[in-house]
Amino acid sequence: MGRTDKKVGYSPTGKVEDVTPQMAASGVESAFRMLEGRWKMVIIFQLFARGILRFSELEKSIPGVSQKMLIQQLRELERDGIVSRTVYPQVPPKVEYGLTEWGKAMCPALDELLEWAAQRPRDVRDETPRG
């Protein structure tokens, strides 16, 4: 399974060698479930790039998203601990969104995923049917 010098959080013993393929697949599926949704990755990358944003700024930065969908996706990201929401008690209401520390820690993994996807063999890219 790779490196054995590193403690693994999803292993019952903390050891890489004790991780089964099923355990690894389940952990990755769980992570993908937190990130699935048409607008979640766009929201996350907007917050990576721009830091703290008000709802209206997020809405303007994501053309095509409805208010309802943006609210839903933000609530799910907040529920999963990826995005934080700060409400300021003022009139008119001010709400800001940002990545939590745990959400920010995802950046290197997403960068690696982007690099991996960019290295896809050209002949495979050309043959892949678009659905």
CSV table of C-alpha atoms in Angstrom, one decimal:
chain,number,residue,atom,x,y,z
A,1,MET,CA,0.0,0.0,0.0
A,2,GLY,CA,2.9,2.4,-0.1
A,3,ARG,CA,4.8,4.1,2.7
A,4,THR,CA,5.0,2.4,6.1
A,5,ASP,CA,6.7,5.3,8.0
A,6,LYS,CA,3.5,7.3,8.2
A,7,LYS,CA,0.7,7.1,10.7
A,8,VAL,CA,-2.6,6.6,8.8
A,9,GLY,CA,-5.8,8.1,10.3
A,10,TYR,CA,-8.2,5.7,8.7
A,11,SER,CA,-6.3,2.5,9.8
A,12,PRO,CA,-7.5,0.8,13.0
A,13,THR,CA,-3.9,0.5,14.1
A,14,GLY,CA,-2.5,3.6,12.5
A,15,LYS,CA,-0.2,1.5,10.3
A,16,VAL,CA,-0.3,1.6,6.5
A,17,GLU,CA,0.3,-2.1,6.2
A,18,ASP,CA,-2.9,-2.8,8.1
A,19,VAL,CA,-5.1,-0.9,5.6
A,20,THR,CA,-7.1,-3.1,3.3
A,21,PRO,CA,-8.1,-2.1,-0.3
A,22,GLN,CA,-11.7,-2.0,0.9
A,23,MET,CA,-10.8,0.4,3.8
A,24,ALA,CA,-8.9,2.7,1.4
A,25,ALA,CA,-11.7,2.7,-1.2
A,26,SER,CA,-14.3,3.4,1.5
A,27,GLY,CA,-12.2,6.4,2.8
A,28,VAL,CA,-11.8,7.8,-0.7
A,29,GLU,CA,-15.5,7.3,-1.5
A,30,SER,CA,-16.4,9.2,1.7
A,31,ALA,CA,-14.1,12.1,0.7
A,32,PHE,CA,-15.7,12.2,-2.8
A,33,ARG,CA,-19.2,12.3,-1.3
A,34,MET,CA,-18.3,15.4,0.6
A,35,LEU,CA,-17.1,17.1,-2.6
A,36,GLU,CA,-19.7,15.9,-5.0
A,37,GLY,CA,-22.1,18.5,-6.3
A,38,ARG,CA,-22.0,20.6,-9.4
A,39,TRP,CA,-20.8,23.8,-7.7
A,40,LYS,CA,-18.8,22.5,-4.7
A,41,MET,CA,-15.4,22.4,-6.4
A,42,VAL,CA,-16.0,25.9,-7.9
A,43,ILE,CA,-16.9,27.3,-4.5
A,44,ILE,CA,-13.8,25.7,-2.9
A,45,PHE,CA,-11.5,27.0,-5.6
A,46,GLN,CA,-13.0,30.5,-5.4
A,47,LEU,CA,-12.4,30.4,-1.6
A,48,PHE,CA,-8.8,29.0,-2.1
A,49,ALA,CA,-8.1,31.9,-4.5
A,50,ARG,CA,-9.8,34.8,-2.8
A,51,GLY,CA,-10.1,33.9,0.9
A,52,ILE,CA,-13.1,35.1,2.8
A,53,LEU,CA,-16.0,36.1,0.6
A,54,ARG,CA,-19.5,37.4,1.2
A,55,PHE,CA,-22.4,35.5,-0.2
A,56,SER,CA,-23.0,38.1,-2.9
A,57,GLU,CA,-19.3,38.0,-4.0
A,58,LEU,CA,-19.4,34.2,-4.2
A,59,GLU,CA,-22.7,34.4,-6.2
A,60,LYS,CA,-21.1,36.9,-8.7
A,61,SER,CA,-18.0,34.9,-9.1
A,62,ILE,CA,-19.9,31.7,-10.1
A,63,PRO,CA,-22.0,32.5,-13.2
A,64,GLY,CA,-24.9,30.1,-13.7
A,65,VAL,CA,-25.4,29.1,-10.1
A,66,SER,CA,-28.8,29.9,-8.6
A,67,GLN,CA,-29.1,31.4,-5.2
A,68,LYS,CA,-30.9,28.3,-4.0
A,69,MET,CA,-28.2,25.9,-5.3
A,70,LEU,CA,-25.4,28.1,-3.9
A,71,ILE,CA,-27.0,28.1,-0.5
A,72,GLN,CA,-27.5,24.4,-0.6
A,73,GLN,CA,-23.9,23.6,-1.6
A,74,LEU,CA,-22.5,26.0,1.0
A,75,ARG,CA,-24.7,24.4,3.7
A,76,GLU,CA,-23.4,21.0,2.8
A,77,LEU,CA,-19.8,22.2,2.8
A,78,GLU,CA,-20.3,23.8,6.1
A,79,ARG,CA,-22.0,20.7,7.6
A,80,ASP,CA,-18.9,18.6,6.4
A,81,GLY,CA,-16.5,21.0,8.1
A,82,ILE,CA,-14.9,22.3,4.9
A,83,VAL,CA,-16.4,25.8,4.8
A,84,SER,CA,-17.0,28.2,7.8
A,85,ARG,CA,-19.9,30.7,7.9
A,86,THR,CA,-19.7,33.9,9.9
A,87,VAL,CA,-22.8,36.0,10.4
A,88,TYR,CA,-22.4,39.6,11.6
A,89,PRO,CA,-25.3,41.0,13.6
A,90,GLN,CA,-26.0,44.1,11.6
A,91,VAL,CA,-28.5,45.6,9.2
A,92,PRO,CA,-28.4,44.7,6.4
A,93,PRO,CA,-27.1,41.2,7.4
A,94,LYS,CA,-23.5,40.4,6.5
A,95,VAL,CA,-22.5,36.7,6.0
A,96,GLU,CA,-19.0,35.7,5.1
A,97,TYR,CA,-17.7,32.3,4.0
A,98,GLY,CA,-14.2,30.9,4.1
A,99,LEU,CA,-12.4,27.6,4.2
A,100,THR,CA,-11.8,26.0,7.6
A,101,GLU,CA,-8.2,25.0,8.4
A,102,TRP,CA,-9.2,21.4,7.5
A,103,GLY,CA,-10.7,22.8,4.2
A,104,LYS,CA,-7.4,24.6,3.4
A,105,ALA,CA,-5.5,21.4,4.1
A,106,MET,CA,-7.2,19.9,1.1
A,107,CYS,CA,-5.4,22.3,-1.3
A,108,PRO,CA,-2.2,20.1,-1.8
A,109,ALA,CA,-4.4,17.0,-2.5
A,110,LEU,CA,-6.4,18.8,-5.1
A,111,ASP,CA,-3.2,20.2,-6.7
A,112,GLU,CA,-1.9,16.7,-6.9
A,113,LEU,CA,-5.2,15.5,-8.4
A,114,LEU,CA,-5.0,18.3,-11.0
A,115,GLU,CA,-1.4,17.3,-11.9
A,116,TRP,CA,-2.4,13.6,-12.2
A,117,ALA,CA,-5.3,14.5,-14.5
A,118,ALA,CA,-3.1,16.7,-16.6
A,119,GLN,CA,-0.7,13.8,-17.2
A,120,ARG,CA,-3.5,11.6,-18.8
A,121,PRO,CA,-2.1,10.1,-22.0
A,122,ARG,CA,-3.2,12.1,-25.0
A,123,ASP,CA,-4.4,9.0,-27.0
A,124,VAL,CA,-6.7,8.1,-24.1
A,125,ARG,CA,-8.1,11.7,-24.0
A,126,ASP,CA,-8.8,11.6,-27.7
A,127,GLU,CA,-10.7,8.3,-27.6
A,128,THR,CA,-12.9,9.0,-24.5
A,129,PRO,CA,-16.5,9.4,-25.6
A,130,ARG,CA,-18.3,12.4,-24.2
A,131,GLY,CA,-21.6,11.7,-22.6
